[in-house]
Coordinates of C-alpha atoms and ligand atoms in Angstrom, one line a residue:
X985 CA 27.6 -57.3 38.9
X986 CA 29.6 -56.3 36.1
X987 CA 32.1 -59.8 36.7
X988 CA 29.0 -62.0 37.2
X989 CA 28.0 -60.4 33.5
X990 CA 31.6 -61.2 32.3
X991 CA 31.4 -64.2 33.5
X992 CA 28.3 -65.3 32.1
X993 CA 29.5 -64.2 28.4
X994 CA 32.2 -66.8 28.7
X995 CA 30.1 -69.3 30.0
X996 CA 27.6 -68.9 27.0
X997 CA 31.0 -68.9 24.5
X998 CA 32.5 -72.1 26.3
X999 CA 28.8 -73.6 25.6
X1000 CA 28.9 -73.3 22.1
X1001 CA 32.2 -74.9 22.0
X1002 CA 34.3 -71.6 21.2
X1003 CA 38.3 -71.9 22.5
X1004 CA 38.3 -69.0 25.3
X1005 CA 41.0 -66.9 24.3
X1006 CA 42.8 -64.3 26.6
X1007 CA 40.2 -61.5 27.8
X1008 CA 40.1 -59.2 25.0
X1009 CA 40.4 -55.7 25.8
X1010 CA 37.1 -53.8 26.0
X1011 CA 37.0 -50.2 25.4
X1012 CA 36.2 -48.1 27.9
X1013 CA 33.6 -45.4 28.1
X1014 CA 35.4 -41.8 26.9
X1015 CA 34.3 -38.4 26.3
X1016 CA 31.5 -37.6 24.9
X1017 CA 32.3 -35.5 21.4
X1018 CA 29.8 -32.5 20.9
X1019 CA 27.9 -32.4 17.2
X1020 CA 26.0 -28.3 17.7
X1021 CA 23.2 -28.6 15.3
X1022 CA 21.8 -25.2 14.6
X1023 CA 17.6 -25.3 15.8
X1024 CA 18.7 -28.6 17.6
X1025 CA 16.4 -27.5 20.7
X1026 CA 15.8 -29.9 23.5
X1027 CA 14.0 -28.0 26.4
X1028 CA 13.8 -29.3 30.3
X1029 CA 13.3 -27.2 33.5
X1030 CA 17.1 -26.6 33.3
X1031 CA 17.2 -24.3 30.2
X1032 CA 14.1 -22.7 30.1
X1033 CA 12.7 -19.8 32.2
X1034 CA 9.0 -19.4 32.2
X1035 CA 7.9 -16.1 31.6
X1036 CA 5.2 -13.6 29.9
X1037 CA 6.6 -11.3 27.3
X1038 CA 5.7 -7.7 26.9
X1039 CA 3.9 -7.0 24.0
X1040 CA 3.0 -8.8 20.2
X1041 CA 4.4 -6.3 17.8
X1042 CA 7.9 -7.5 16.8
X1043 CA 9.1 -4.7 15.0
X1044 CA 10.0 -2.4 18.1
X1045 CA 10.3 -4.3 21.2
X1046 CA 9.9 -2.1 24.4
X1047 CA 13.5 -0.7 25.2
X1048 CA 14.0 1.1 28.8
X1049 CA 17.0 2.4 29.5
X1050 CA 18.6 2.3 32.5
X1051 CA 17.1 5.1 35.0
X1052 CA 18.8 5.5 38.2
X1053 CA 16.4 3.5 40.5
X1054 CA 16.5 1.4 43.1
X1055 CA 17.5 -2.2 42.1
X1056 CA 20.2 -1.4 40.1
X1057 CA 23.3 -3.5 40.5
X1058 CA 26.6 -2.1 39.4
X1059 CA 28.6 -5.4 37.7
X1060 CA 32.3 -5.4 37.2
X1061 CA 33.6 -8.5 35.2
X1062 CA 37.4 -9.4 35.4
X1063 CA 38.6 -11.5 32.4
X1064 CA 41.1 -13.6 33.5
X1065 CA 41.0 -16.2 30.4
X1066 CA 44.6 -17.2 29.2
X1067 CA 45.1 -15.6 25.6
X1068 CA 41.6 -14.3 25.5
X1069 CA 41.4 -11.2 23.1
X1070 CA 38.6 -8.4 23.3
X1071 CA 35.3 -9.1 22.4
X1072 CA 36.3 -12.8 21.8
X1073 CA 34.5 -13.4 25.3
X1074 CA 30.8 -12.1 25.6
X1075 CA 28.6 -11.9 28.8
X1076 CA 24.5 -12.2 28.8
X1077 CA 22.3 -11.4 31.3
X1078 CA 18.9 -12.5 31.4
X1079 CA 16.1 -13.1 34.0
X1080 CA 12.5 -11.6 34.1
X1081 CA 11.8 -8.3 35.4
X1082 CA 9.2 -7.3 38.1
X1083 CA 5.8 -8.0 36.2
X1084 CA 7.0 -11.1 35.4
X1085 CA 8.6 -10.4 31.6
X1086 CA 11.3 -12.0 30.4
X1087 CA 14.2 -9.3 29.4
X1088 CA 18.0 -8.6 29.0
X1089 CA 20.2 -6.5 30.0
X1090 CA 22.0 -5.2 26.2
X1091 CA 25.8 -3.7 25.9
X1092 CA 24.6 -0.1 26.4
X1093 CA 22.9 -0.7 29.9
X1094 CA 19.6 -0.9 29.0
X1095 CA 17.0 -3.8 29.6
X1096 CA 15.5 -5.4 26.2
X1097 CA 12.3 -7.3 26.1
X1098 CA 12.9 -9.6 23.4
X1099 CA 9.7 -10.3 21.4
X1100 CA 7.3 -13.7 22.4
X1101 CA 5.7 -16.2 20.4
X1102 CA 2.9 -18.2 21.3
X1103 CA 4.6 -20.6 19.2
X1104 CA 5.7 -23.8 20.8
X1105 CA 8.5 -24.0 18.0
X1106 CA 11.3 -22.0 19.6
X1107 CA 12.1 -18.8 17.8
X1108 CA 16.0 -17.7 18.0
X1109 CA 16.7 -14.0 19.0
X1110 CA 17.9 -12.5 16.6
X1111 CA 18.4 -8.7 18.3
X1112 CA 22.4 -8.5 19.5
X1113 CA 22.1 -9.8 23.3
X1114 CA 26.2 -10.1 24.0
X1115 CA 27.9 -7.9 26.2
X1116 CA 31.1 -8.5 24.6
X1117 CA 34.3 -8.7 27.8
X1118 CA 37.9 -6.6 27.2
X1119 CA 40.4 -8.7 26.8
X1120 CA 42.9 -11.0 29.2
X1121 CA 43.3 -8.2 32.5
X1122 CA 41.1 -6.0 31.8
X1123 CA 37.5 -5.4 33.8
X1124 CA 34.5 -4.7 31.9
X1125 CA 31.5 -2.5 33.9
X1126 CA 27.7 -3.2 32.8
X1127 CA 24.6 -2.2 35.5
X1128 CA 21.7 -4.2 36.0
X1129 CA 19.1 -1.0 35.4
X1130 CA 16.7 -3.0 37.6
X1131 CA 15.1 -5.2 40.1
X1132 CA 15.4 -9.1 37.9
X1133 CA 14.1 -12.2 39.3
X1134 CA 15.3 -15.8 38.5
X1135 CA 18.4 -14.4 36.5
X1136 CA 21.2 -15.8 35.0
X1137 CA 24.7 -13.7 33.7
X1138 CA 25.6 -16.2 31.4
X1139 CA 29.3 -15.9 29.3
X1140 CA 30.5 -17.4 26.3
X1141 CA 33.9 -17.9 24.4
X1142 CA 31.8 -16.6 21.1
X1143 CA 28.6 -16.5 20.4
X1144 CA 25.2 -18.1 22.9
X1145 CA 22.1 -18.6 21.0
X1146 CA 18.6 -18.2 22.9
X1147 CA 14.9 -18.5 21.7
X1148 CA 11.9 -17.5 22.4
X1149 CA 9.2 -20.2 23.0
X1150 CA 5.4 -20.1 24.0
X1151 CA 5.5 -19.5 27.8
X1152 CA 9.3 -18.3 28.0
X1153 CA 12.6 -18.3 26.9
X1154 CA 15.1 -21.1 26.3
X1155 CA 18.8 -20.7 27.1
X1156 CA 21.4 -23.3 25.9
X1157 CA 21.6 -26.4 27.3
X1158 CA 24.5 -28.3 29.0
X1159 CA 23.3 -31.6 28.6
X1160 CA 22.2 -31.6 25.0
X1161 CA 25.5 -32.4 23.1
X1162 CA 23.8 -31.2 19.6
X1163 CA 22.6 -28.0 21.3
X1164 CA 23.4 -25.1 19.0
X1165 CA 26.0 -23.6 21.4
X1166 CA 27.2 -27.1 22.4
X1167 CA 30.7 -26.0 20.9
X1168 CA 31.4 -23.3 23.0
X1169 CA 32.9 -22.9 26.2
X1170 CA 30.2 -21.4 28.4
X1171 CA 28.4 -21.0 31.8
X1172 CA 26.9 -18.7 34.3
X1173 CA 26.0 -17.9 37.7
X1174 CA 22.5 -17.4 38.8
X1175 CA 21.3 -13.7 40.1
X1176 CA 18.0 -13.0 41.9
X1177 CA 17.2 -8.9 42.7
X1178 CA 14.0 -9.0 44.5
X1179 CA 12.3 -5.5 46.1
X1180 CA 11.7 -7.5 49.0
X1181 CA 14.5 -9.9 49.7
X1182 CA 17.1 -8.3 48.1
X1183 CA 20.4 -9.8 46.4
X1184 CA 20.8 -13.6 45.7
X1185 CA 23.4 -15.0 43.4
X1186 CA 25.1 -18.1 43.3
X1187 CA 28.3 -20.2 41.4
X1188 CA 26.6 -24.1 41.6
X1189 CA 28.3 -27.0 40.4
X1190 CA 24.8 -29.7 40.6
X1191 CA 24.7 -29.5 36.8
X1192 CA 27.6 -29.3 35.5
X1193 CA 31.1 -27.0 35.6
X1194 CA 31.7 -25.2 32.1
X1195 CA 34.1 -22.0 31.9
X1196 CA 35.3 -21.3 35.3
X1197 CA 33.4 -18.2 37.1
X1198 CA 34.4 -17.3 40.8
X1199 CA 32.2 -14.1 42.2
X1200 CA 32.8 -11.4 45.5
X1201 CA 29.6 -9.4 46.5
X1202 CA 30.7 -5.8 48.3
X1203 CA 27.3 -4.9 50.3
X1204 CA 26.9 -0.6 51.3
X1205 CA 28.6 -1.3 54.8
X1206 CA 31.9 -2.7 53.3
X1207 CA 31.5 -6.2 53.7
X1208 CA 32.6 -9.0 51.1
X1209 CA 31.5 -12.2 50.5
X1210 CA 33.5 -14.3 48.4
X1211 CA 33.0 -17.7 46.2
X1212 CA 35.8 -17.8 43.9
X1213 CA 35.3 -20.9 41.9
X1214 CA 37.3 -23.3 40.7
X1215 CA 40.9 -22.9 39.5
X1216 CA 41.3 -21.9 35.6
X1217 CA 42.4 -25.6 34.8
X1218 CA 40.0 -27.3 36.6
X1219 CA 37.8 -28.6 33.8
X1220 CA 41.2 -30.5 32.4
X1221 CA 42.2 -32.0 35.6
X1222 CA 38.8 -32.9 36.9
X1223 CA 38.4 -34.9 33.4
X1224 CA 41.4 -36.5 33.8
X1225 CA 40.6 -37.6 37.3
X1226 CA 37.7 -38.8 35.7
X1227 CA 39.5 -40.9 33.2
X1228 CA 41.8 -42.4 35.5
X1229 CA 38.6 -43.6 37.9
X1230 CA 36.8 -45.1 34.8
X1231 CA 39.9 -47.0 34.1
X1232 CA 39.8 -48.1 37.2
X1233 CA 36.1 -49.1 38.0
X1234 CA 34.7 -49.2 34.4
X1235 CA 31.9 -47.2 35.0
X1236 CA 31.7 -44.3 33.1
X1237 CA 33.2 -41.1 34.9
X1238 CA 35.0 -40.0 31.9
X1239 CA 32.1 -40.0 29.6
X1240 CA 30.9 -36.6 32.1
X1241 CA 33.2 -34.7 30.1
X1242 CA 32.0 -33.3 26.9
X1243 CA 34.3 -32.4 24.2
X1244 CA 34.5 -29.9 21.3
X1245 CA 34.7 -30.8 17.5
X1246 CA 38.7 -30.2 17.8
X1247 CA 38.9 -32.9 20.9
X1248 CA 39.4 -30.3 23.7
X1249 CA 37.5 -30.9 27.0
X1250 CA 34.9 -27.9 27.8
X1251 CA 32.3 -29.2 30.3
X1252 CA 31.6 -31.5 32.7
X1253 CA 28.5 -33.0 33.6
X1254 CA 27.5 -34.3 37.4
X1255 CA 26.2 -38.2 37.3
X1256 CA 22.8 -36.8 38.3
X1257 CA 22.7 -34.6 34.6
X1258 CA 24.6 -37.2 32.5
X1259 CA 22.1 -39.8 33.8
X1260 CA 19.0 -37.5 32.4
X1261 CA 20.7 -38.7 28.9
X1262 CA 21.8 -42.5 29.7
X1263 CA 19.6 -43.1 32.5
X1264 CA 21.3 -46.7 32.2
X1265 CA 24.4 -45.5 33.3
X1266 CA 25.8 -46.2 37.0
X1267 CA 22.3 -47.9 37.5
X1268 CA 24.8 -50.9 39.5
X1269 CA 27.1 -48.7 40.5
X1270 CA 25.4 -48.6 44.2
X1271 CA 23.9 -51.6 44.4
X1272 CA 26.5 -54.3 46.9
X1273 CA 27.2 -51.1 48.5
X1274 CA 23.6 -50.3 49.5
X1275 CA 22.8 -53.6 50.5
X1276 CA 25.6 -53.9 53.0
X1277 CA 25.0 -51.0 54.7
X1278 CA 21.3 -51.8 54.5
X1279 CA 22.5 -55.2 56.4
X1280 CA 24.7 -53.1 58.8
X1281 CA 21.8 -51.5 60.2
X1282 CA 19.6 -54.5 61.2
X1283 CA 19.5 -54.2 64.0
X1284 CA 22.2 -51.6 65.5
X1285 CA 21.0 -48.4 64.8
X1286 CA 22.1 -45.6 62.1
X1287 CA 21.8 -42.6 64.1
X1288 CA 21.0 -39.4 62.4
X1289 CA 21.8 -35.8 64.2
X1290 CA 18.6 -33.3 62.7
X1291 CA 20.5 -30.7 64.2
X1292 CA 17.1 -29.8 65.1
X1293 CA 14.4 -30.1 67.1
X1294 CA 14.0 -34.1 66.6
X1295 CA 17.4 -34.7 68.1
X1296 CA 19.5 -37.8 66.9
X1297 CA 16.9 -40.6 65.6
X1298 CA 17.6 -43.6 65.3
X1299 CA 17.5 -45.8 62.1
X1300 CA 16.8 -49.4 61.9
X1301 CA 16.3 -51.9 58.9
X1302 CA 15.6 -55.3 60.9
X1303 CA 17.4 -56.6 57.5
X1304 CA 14.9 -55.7 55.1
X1305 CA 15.2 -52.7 52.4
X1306 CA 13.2 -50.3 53.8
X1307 CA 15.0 -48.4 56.6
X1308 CA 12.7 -46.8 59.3
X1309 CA 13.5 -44.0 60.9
X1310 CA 11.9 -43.1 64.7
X1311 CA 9.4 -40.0 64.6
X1312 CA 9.6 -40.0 60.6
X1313 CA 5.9 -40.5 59.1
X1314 CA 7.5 -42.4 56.1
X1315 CA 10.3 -44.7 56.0
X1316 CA 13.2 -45.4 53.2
X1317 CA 13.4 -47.8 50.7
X1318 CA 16.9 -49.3 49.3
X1319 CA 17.3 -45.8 47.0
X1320 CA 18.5 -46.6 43.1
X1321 CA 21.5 -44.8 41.7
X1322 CA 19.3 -42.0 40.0
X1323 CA 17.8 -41.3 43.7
X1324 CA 21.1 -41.0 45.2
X1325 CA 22.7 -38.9 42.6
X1326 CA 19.7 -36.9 42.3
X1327 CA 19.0 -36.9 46.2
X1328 CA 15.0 -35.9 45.5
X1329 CA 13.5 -38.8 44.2
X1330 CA 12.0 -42.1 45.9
X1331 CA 13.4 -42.4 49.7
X1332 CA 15.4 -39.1 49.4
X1333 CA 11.7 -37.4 47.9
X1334 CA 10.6 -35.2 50.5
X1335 CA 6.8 -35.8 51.4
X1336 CA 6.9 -36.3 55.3
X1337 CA 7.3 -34.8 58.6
X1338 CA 10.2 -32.6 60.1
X1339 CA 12.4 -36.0 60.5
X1340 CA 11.5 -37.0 56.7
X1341 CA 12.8 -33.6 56.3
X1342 CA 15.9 -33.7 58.6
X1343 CA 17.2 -37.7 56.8
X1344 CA 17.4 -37.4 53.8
X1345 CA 19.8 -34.3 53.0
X1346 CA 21.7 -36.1 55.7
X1347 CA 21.4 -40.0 54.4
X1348 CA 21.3 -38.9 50.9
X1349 CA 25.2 -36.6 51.5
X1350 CA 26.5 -40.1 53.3
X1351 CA 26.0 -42.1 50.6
X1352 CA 27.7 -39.3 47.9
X1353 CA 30.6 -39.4 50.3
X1354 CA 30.8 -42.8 51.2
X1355 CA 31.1 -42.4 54.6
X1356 CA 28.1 -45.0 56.2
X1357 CA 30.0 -48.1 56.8
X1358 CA 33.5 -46.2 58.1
X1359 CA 34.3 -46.0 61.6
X1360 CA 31.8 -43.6 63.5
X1361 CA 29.8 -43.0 60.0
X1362 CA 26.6 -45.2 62.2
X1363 CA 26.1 -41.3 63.4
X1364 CA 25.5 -39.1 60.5
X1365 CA 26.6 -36.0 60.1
X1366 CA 29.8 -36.4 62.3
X1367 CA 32.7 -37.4 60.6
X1368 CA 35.2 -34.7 59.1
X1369 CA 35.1 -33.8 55.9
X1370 CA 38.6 -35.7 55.3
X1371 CA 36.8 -38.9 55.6
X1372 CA 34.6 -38.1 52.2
X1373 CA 35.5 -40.0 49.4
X1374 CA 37.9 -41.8 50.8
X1375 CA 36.3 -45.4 50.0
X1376 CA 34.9 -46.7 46.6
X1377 CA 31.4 -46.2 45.8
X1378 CA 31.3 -42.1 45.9
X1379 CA 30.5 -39.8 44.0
X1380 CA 34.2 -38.9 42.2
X1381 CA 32.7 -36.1 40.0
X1382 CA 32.0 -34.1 43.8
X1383 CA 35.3 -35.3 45.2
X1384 CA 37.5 -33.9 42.4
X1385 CA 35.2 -30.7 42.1
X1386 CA 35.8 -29.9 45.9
X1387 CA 39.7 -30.7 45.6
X1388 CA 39.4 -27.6 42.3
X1389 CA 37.6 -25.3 44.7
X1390 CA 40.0 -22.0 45.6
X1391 CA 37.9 -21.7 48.5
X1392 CA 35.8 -24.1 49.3
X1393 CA 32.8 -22.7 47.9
X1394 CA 29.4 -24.5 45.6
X1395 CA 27.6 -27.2 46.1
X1396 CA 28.8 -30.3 43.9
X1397 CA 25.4 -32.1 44.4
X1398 CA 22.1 -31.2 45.9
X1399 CA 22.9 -31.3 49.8
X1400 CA 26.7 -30.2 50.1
X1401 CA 25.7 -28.2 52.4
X1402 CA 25.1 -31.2 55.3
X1403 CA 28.2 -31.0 57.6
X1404 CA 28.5 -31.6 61.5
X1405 CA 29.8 -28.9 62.1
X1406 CA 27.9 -25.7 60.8
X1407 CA 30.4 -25.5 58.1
X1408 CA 28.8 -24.6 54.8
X1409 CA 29.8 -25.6 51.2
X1410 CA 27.5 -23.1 49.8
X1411 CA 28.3 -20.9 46.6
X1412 CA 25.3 -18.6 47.4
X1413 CA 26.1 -14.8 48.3
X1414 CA 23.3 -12.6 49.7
X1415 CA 22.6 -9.2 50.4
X1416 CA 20.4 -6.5 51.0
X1417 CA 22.4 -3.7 50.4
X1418 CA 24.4 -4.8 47.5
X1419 CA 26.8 -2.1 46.1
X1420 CA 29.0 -4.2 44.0
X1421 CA 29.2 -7.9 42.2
X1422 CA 32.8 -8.4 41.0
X1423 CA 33.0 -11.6 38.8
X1424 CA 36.0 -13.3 37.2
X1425 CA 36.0 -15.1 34.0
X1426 CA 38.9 -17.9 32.9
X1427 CA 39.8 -18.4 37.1
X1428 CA 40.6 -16.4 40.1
X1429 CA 42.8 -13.5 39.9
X1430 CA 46.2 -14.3 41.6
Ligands
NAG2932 C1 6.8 -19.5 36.4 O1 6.5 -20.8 37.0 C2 6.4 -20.7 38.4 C3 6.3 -22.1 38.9 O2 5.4 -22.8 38.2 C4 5.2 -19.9 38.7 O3 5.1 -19.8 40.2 C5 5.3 -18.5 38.2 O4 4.2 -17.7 38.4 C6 5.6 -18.5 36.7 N1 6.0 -17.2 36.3 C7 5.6 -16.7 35.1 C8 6.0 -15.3 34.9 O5 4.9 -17.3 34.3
NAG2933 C1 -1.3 -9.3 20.0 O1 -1.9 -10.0 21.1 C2 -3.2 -9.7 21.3 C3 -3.6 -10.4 22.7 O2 -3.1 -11.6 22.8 C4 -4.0 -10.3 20.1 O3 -5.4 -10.1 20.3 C5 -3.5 -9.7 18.9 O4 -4.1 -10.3 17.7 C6 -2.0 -9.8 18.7 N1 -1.5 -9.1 17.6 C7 -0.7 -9.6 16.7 C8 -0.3 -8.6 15.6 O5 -0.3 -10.7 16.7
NAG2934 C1 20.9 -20.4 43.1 O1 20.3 -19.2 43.0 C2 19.1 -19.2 42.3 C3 18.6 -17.8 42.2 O2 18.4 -17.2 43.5 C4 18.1 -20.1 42.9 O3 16.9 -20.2 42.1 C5 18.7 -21.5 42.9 O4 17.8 -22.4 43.6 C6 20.0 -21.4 43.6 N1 20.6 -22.7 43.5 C7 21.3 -23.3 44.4 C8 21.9 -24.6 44.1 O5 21.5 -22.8 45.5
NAG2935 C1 23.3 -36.3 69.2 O1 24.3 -37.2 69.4 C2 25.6 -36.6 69.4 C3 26.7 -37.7 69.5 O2 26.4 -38.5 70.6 C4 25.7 -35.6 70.6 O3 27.0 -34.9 70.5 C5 24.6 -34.6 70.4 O4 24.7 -33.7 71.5 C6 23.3 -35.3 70.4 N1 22.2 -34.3 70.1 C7 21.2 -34.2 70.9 C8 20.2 -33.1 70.5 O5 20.9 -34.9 71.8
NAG2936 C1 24.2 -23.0 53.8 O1 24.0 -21.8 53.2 C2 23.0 -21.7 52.2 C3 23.0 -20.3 51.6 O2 23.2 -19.3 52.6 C4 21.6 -21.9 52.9 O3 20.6 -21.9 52.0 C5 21.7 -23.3 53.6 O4 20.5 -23.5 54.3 C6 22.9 -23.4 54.5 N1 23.0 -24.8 55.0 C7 23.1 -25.0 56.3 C8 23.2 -26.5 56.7 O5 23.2 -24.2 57.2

């Protein structure tokens, strides 16, 4: 697509009689510098956590301090950031508590509910919310006083900003270049505490990779569950990667990685987020590829394993661009670049049957790894998983996250966790007798 364009530019210059000089050299697509604004607030499900607040009267917000009850979870954070001094690192932790109020957890243990607005013009916090970190080597303890649902320990190389809005709070945003934290090197893990189904927390690399976090989970009975994130110079490397495949393809890889004010890479994007703000970009980047393997399987079947009760089904096109699928109650149109990064919108949308259900986590992860049209990908899942991203369309940002992963662990897009063989890419740690969540800040410890 992109030569046919090309070569239609210098048809229309030959036509008006211009000399075609030697191809001049185009710029490629680079970082993307950030420019924090302060009050530059863009909200979307990503950054905001719906909530009720407890009570009107801003001058005292209700302030309970940690009692020993049940739901308490005992948090030991290991700062492993090269040069990092004390206090120039700072946790949060956020989330709503049992009645449904959004609250943090402050320095001195005890949960804060900060004060609502039914204003829809986002209020900043203005109470001190940072748990500031010791510095490089040392291990900072803070307990969760209490059950907190949908929460998020969030930590910062300064200082985060978060507001109050009508219906919740908003937290900064990754995608939002202008966002008032947008300078800073941040991120977090999400953190459920339920009465009922206990412990949840996960490191998740859908969005976007910002400082590195990696996370073990000691349960009563001595076992440990590890996801220890990404190695301390992963967010360089991966953005070089990144560079090196835009120079190659021309499509815009490198412009994932944002950049501060001094030029120093601090985040990465996945094509699914950077596409929420240039939904133009990759929008070819699928297209020959789709149709051939939408031509491959005329007539000789794609066979998809549900390792479930459908079986293998089998998946025809009869050379059209909608794919049918046997026993599926809806069928799958040629999916656009948005729907494949994405993997929940058009044919990857769930709306149908247990089939529906079963194809698309499956069809959806062959096309991120490229593996349809190579020997043996006609049955999906069942090729090993060095076979992904070994041919061009793929998804690079997911291949270069998995070759930064210390152990394997969080999902680079949406279904990471389709495999043949049971295997499980997952980042998520449960329990329901969690004793201890030891988290690392700046990489592993070695
Ligand atoms: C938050 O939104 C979810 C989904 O819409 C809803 O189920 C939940 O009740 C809301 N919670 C609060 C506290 O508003
Ligand atoms: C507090 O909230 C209640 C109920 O929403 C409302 O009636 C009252 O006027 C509010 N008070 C203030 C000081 O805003
Ligand atoms: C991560 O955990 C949170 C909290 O339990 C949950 O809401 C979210 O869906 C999980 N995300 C992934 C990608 O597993
Ligand atoms: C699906 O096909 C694969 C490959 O032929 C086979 O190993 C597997 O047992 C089949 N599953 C079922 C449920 O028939
Ligand atoms: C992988 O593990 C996660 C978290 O435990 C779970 O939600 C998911 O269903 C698992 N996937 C498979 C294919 O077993």
């Amino acid at each position: 697509m992109r030569g046919f364009v090309q070569c239609a530019a210098a048809l229309a210059a030959f036509m008006v009689g211009q000399t075609l000089a030697s191809p001049v050299a185009r710029s490629l697509p680079g970082p993307v510098q950030v420019t924090p604004k302060t009050g530059d607030v863009v909200i979307t499900p990503k950054n905001f956590l719906n909530g009720t607040w407890k009570g009107n009267d801003t001058s005292k917000s209700e302030v309970v301090h940690s009692a020993a009850i049940s739901g308490t979870l005992p948090i030991e954070i290991v700062n492993n950031l090269a040069g990092s001094s004390s206090g120039s690192i700072n946790a949060y932790i956020q989330g709503r508590d049992t009645s449904g109020a959004i609250v943090f957890v402050l320095a001195d243990g005890s949960f804060y509910y900060p004060p609502g607005t039914s204003s829809g013009v986002p209020v900043a916090i203005s109470e001190d919310l940072a748990i500031p970190l010791g510095a490089q080597g040392t291990t900072t303890s803070i307990t969760i006083p209490n059950y907190l649902i949908s929460g998020r320990v969030y930590f910062a190389v300064g200082d985060l900003t978060f507001y109050m809005v009508s219906g919740g709070l908003v937290q900064p945003s990754a995608t939002n270049p202008s966002d008032a934290s947008a300078n800073l090197n941040w991120g977090f893990i999400e953190l459920t505490n339920d009465p009922t189904a206990g412990l949840f927390t996960n490191i998740s690399y859908v969005d976007f990779i910002g400082l590195i976090l990696g996370m073990s989970l000691t349960s009563t009975d001595g076992t440990v569950q590890t996801a220890l994130g990404l190695t301390a110079d992963a967010v360089d490397s991966i953005c070089t990667s990144l560079a090196s495949q835009t120079a190659s393809d021309g499509y815009p890889w490198a412009s994932l990685c944002q950049t501060s004010t001094s030029g120093a890479y601090l985040r990465v994007l996945s094509p699914n987020d950077y596409i929420s703000t240039d939904g133009s970009a990759f929008s070819d980047y699928w297209s020959s590829y789709i149709s051939k393997v939408y031509s491959t399987y005329a007539s000789n079947p794609l066979t998809i394993n549900t390792q479930n009760t459908p079986g293998n089904v089998t998946c025809t096109t009869g050379g059209s661009s909608i794919m049918t699928c046997e026993g599926s109650d809806v069928t799958f149109a040629e999916p656009t670049a948005g729907d494949i990064f994405g993997c929940n919108s058009g044919p990857f949308a769930v709306t149908g049957n247990a089939v529906d259900t079963a194809v698309v986590p499956r069809l959806c992860a062959a096309f991120h790894r490229g593996t349809l049209l190579l020997p043996g990908g006609n049955l999906q899942p069942s090729l090993s998983a060095d076979n992904y991203y070994t041919t061009s369309p793929c998804n690079y940002y997911s291949k270069f996250v998995h070759e930064k992963e210390v152990d394997g662990k969080g999902y680079a897009f949406s279904y990471d966790d389709v495999n043949p063989d049971g295997e499980n890419a997952s980042g998520e740690l449960t329990s329901g007798s969690a004793s201890l969540l030891s988290i690392t800040v700046g990489g592993p410890s070695t």
